[in-house]
PDB file of C-alpha atoms in Angstrom:
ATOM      1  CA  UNK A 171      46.710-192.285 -92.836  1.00 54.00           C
ATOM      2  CA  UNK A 172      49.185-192.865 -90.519  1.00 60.00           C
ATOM      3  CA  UNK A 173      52.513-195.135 -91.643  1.00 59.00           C
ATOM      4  CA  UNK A 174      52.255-194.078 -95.366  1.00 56.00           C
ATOM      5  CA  UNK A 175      54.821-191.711 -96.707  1.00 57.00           C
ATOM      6  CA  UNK A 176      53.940-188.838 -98.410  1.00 53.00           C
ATOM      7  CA  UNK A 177      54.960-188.848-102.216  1.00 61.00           C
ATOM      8  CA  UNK A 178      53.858-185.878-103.248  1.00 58.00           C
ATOM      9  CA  UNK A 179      56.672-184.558-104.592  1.00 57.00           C
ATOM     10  CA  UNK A 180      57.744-187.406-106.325  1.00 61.00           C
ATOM     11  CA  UNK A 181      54.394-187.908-108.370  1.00 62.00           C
ATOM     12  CA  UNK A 182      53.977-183.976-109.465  1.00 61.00           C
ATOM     13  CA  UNK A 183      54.574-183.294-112.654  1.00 69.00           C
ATOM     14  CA  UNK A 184      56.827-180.152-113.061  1.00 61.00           C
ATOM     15  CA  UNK A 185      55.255-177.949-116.282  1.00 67.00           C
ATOM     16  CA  UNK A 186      58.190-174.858-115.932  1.00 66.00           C
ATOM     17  CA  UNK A 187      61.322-174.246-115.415  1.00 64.00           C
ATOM     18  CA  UNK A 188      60.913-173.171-111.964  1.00 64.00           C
ATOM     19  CA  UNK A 189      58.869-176.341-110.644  1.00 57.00           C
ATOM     20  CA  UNK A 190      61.647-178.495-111.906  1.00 55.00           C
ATOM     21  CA  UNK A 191      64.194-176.823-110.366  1.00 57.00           C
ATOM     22  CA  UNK A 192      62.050-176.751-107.118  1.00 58.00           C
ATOM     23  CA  UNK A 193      61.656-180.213-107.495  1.00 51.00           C
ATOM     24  CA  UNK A 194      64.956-180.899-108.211  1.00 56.00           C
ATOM     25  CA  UNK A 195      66.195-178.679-104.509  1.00 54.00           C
ATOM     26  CA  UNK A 196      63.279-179.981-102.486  1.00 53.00           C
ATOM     27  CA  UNK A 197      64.252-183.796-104.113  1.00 51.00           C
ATOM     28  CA  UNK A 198      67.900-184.134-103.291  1.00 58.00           C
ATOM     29  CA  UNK A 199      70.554-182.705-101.873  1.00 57.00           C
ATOM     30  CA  UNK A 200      72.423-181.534-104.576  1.00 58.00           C
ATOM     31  CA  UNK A 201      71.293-177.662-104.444  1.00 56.00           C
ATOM     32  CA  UNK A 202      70.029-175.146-102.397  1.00 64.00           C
ATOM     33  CA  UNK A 203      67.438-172.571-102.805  1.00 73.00           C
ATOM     34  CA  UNK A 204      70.721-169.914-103.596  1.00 75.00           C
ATOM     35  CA  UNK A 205      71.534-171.818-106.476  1.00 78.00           C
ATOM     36  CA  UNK A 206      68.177-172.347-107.731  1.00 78.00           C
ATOM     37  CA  UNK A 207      68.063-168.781-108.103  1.00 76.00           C
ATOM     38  CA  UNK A 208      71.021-168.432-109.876  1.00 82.00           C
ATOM     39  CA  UNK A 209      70.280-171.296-112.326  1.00 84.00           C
ATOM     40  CA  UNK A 210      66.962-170.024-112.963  1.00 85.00           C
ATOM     41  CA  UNK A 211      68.338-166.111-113.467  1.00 85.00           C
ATOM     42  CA  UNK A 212      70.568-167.300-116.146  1.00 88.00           C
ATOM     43  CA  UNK A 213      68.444-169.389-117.922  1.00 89.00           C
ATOM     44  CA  UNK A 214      65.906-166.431-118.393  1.00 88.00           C
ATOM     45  CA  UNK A 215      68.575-164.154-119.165  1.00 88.00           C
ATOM     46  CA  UNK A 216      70.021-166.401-121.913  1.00 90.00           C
ATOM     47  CA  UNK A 217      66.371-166.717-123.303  1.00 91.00           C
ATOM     48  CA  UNK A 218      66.284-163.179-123.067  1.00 91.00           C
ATOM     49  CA  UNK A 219      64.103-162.282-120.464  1.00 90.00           C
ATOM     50  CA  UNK A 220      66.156-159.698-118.700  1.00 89.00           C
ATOM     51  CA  UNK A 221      63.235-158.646-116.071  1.00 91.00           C
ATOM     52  CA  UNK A 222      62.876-162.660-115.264  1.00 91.00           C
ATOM     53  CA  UNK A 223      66.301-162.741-114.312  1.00 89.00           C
ATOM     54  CA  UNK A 224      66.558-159.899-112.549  1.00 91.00           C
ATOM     55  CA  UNK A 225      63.904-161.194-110.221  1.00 91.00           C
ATOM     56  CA  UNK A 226      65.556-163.937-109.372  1.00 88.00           C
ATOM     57  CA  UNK A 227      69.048-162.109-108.986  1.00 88.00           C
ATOM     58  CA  UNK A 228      66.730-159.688-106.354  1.00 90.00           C
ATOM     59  CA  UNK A 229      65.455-162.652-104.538  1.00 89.00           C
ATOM     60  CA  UNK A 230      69.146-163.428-103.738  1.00 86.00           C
ATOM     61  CA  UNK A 231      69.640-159.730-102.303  1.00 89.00           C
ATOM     62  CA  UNK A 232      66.691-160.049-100.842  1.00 88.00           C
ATOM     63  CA  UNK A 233      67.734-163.922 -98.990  1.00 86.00           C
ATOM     64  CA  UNK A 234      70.805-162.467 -98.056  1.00 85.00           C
ATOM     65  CA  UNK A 235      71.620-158.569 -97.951  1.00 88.00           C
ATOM     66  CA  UNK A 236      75.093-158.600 -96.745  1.00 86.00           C
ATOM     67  CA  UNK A 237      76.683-160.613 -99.310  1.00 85.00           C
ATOM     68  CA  UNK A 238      78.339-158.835-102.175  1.00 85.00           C
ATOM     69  CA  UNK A 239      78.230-161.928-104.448  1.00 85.00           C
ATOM     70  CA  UNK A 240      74.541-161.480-104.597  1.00 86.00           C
ATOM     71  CA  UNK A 241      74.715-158.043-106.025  1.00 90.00           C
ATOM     72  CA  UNK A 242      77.150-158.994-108.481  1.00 91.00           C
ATOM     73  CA  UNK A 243      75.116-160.281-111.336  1.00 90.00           C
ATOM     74  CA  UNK A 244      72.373-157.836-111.066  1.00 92.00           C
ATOM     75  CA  UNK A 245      74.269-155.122-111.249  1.00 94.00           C
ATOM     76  CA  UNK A 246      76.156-156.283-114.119  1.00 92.00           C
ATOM     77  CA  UNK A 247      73.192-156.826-115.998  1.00 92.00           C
ATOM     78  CA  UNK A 248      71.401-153.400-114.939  1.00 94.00           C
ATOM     79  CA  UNK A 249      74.935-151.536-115.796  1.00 95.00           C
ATOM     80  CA  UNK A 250      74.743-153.568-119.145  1.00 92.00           C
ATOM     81  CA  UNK A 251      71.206-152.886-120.096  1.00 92.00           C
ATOM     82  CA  UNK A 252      72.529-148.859-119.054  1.00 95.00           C
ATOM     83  CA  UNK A 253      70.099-148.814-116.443  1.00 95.00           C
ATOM     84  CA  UNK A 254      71.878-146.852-114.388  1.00 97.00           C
ATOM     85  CA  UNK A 255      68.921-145.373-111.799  1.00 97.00           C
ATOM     86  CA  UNK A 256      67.940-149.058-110.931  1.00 96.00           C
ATOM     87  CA  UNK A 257      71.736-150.410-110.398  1.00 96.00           C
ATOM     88  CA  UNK A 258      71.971-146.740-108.233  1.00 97.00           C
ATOM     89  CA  UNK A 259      68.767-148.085-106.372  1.00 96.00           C
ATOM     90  CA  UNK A 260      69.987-151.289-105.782  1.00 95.00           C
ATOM     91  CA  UNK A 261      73.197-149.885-104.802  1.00 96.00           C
ATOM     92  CA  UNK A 262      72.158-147.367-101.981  1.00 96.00           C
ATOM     93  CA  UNK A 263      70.331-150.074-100.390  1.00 93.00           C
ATOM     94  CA  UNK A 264      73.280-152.167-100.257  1.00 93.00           C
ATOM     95  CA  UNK A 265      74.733-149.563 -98.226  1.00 94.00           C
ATOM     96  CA  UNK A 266      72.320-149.863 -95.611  1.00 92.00           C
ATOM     97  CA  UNK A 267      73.428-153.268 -94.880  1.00 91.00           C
ATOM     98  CA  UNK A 268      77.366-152.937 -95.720  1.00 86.00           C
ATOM     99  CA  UNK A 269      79.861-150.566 -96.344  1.00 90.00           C
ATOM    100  CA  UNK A 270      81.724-152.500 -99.050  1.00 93.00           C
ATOM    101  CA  UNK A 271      84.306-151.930-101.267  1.00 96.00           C
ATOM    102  CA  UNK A 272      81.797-153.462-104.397  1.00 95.00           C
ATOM    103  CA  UNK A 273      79.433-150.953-103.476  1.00 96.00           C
ATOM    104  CA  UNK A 274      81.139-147.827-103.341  1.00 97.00           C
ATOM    105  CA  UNK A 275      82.994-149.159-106.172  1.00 97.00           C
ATOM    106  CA  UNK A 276      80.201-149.117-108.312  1.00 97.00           C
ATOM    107  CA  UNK A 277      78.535-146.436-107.081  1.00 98.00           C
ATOM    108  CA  UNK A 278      81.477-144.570-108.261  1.00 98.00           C
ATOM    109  CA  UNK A 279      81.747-145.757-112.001  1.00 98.00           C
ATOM    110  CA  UNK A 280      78.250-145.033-112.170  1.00 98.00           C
ATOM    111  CA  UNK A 281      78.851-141.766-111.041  1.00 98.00           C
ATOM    112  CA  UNK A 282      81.504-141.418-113.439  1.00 98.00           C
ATOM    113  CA  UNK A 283      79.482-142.704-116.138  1.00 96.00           C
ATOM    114  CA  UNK A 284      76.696-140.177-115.385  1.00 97.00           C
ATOM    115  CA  UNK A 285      79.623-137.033-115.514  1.00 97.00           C
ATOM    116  CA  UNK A 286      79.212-136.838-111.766  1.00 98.00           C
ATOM    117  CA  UNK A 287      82.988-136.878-111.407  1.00 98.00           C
ATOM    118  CA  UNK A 288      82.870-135.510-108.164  1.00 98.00           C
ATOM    119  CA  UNK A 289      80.721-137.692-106.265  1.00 98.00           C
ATOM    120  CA  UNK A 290      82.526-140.746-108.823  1.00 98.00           C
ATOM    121  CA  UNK A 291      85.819-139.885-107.034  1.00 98.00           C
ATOM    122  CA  UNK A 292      84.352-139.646-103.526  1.00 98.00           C
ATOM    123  CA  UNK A 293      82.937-143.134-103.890  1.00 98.00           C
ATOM    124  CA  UNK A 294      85.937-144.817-105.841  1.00 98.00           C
ATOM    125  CA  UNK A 295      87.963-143.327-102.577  1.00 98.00           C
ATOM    126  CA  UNK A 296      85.907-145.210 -99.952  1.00 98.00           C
ATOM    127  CA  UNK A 297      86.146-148.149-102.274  1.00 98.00           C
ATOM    128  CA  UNK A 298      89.619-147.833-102.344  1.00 98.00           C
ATOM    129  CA  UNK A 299      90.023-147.329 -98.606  1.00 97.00           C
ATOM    130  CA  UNK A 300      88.597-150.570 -97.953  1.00 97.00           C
ATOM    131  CA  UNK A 301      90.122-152.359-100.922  1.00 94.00           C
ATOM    132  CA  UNK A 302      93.485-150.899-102.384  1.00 92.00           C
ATOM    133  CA  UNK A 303      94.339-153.595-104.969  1.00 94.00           C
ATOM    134  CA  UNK A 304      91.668-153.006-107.034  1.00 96.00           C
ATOM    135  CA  UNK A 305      92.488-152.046-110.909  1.00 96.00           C
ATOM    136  CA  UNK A 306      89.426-150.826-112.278  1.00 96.00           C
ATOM    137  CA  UNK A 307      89.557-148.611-109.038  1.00 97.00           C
ATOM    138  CA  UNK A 308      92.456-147.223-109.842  1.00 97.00           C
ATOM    139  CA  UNK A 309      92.197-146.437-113.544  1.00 97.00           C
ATOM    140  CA  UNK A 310      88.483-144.668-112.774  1.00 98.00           C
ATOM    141  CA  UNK A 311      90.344-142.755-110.121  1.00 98.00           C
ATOM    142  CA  UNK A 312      93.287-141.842-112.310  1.00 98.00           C
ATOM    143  CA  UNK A 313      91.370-141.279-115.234  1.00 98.00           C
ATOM    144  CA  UNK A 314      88.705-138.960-113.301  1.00 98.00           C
ATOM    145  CA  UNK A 315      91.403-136.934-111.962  1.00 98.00           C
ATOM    146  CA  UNK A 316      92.815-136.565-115.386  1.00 98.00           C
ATOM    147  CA  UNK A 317      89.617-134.773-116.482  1.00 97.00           C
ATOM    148  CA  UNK A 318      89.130-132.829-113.189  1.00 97.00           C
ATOM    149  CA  UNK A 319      93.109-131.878-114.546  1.00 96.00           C
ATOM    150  CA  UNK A 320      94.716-132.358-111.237  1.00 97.00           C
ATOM    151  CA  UNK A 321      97.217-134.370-113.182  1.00 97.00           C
ATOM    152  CA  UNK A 322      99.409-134.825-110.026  1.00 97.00           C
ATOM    153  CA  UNK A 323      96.396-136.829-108.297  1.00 98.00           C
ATOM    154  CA  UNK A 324      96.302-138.826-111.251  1.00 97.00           C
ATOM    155  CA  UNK A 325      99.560-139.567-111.507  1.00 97.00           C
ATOM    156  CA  UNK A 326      99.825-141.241-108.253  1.00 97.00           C
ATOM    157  CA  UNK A 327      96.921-143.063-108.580  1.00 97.00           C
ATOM    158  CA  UNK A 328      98.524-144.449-112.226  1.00 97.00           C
ATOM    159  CA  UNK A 329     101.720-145.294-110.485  1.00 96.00           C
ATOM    160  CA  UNK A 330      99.740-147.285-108.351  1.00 96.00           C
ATOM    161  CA  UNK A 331      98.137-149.352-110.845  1.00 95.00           C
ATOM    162  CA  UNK A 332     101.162-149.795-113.042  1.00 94.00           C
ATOM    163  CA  UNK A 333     102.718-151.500-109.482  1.00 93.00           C
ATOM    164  CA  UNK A 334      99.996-153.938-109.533  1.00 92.00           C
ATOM    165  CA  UNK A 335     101.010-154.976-113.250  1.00 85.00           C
ATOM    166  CA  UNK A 336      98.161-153.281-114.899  1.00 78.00           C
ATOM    167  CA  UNK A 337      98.198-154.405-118.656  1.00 83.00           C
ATOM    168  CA  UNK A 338      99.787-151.480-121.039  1.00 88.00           C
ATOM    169  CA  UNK A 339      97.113-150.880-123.267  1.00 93.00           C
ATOM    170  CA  UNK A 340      95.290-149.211-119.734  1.00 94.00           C
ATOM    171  CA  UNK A 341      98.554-147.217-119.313  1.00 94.00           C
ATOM    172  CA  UNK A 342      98.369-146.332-122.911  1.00 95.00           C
ATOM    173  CA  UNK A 343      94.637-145.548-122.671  1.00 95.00           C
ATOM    174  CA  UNK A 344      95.194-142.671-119.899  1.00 96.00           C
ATOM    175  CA  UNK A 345      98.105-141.580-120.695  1.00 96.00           C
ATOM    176  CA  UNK A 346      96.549-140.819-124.215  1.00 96.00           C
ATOM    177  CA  UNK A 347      93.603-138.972-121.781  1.00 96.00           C
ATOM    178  CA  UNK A 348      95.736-137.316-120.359  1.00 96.00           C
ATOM    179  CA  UNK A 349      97.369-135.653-123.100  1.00 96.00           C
ATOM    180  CA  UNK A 350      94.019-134.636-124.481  1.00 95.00           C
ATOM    181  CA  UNK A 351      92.880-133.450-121.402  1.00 95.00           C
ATOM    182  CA  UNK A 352      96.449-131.341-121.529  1.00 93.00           C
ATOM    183  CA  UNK A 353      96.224-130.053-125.020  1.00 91.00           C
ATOM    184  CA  UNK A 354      92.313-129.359-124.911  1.00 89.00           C
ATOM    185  CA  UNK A 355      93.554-127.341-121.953  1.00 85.00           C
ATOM    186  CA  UNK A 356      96.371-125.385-123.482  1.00 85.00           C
ATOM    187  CA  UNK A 357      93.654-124.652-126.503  1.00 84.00           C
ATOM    188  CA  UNK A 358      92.085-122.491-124.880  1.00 74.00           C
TER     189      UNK A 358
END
């Protein structure tokens, strides 16, 4: 009838994790649909349920394809479960919306992961095009070039990250590459 408010949401009784979140976004003001995602991703990933999670980090792509920060998590958990094909997936499509410095960035590592060094440097390059600060940019890029041995190319890109104060056990870490790349190299 006309006049009488509509309570319905205040007398259902939420029975899962998602209706009380819903609740809780559609109730007050406190959240928004983003977060819900978020809060619901990481409480099925800390219960273990890695596809759960995923699902919810994929809505949040889905919602809103141009932001990086929404590709963040899912990626980190596909790259941590080594599923690599699904992250590259994920990936490629985020390149149909953006051409990002995250993307190609990750794109590369993967690459690199994979023993695509190649391709690995030719994405870590765009990344670093866009973005020139980043470390782990850097150290893939050096490090890749050390095992292509074009030591020269590696050596600038290692300069680079010791100017951006790069911690000394990364120096230490290629420069020991780099020496076994060297002496593998003079083995044979």
């Amino acid at each position: 009838p006309a006049g009488v408010p509509n309570t319905i949401l205040f007398d259902y009784k939420a029975k899962t994790a998602e209706e009380t979140l819903s609740l809780y976004i559609l109730k007050t003001a406190n959240s928004t649909l983003e977060m819900g995602h978020i809060e619901l991703a990481k409480k099925f990933y800390a219960a273990g349920n890695v596809e759960k999670a995923l699902d919810e980090y994929k809505a949040l792509i889905y919602t809103i394809p141009t932001l990086d920060i929404f590709y963040e998590p899912v990626i980190k958990v596909l790259v941590e479960k080594e599923q690599y094909e699904r992250a590259m997936a994920i990936l490629f499509d985020a390149l149909k919306f953006q051409r990002s410095a995250y993307v190609y960035k990750w794109i590369g590592q993967i690459y690199l992961v994979n023993n695509f060094t190649e391709k690995g440097i030719a994405f870590l390059e765009a990344s670093d095009k866009l973005e020139s600060k980043d470390p782990d940019v850097l150290f893939n890029l050096t490090r890749a070039f050390y095992k292509l041995s074009q030591f020269s190319k590696g050596d600038s890109y290692l300069e680079r990250l010791k100017k951006l104060g790069a911690g000394s056990q990364a120096i230490q870490t290629l420069q020991e590459f780099k020496l076994s790349v060297q002496n593998a190299a003079n083995e044979q």
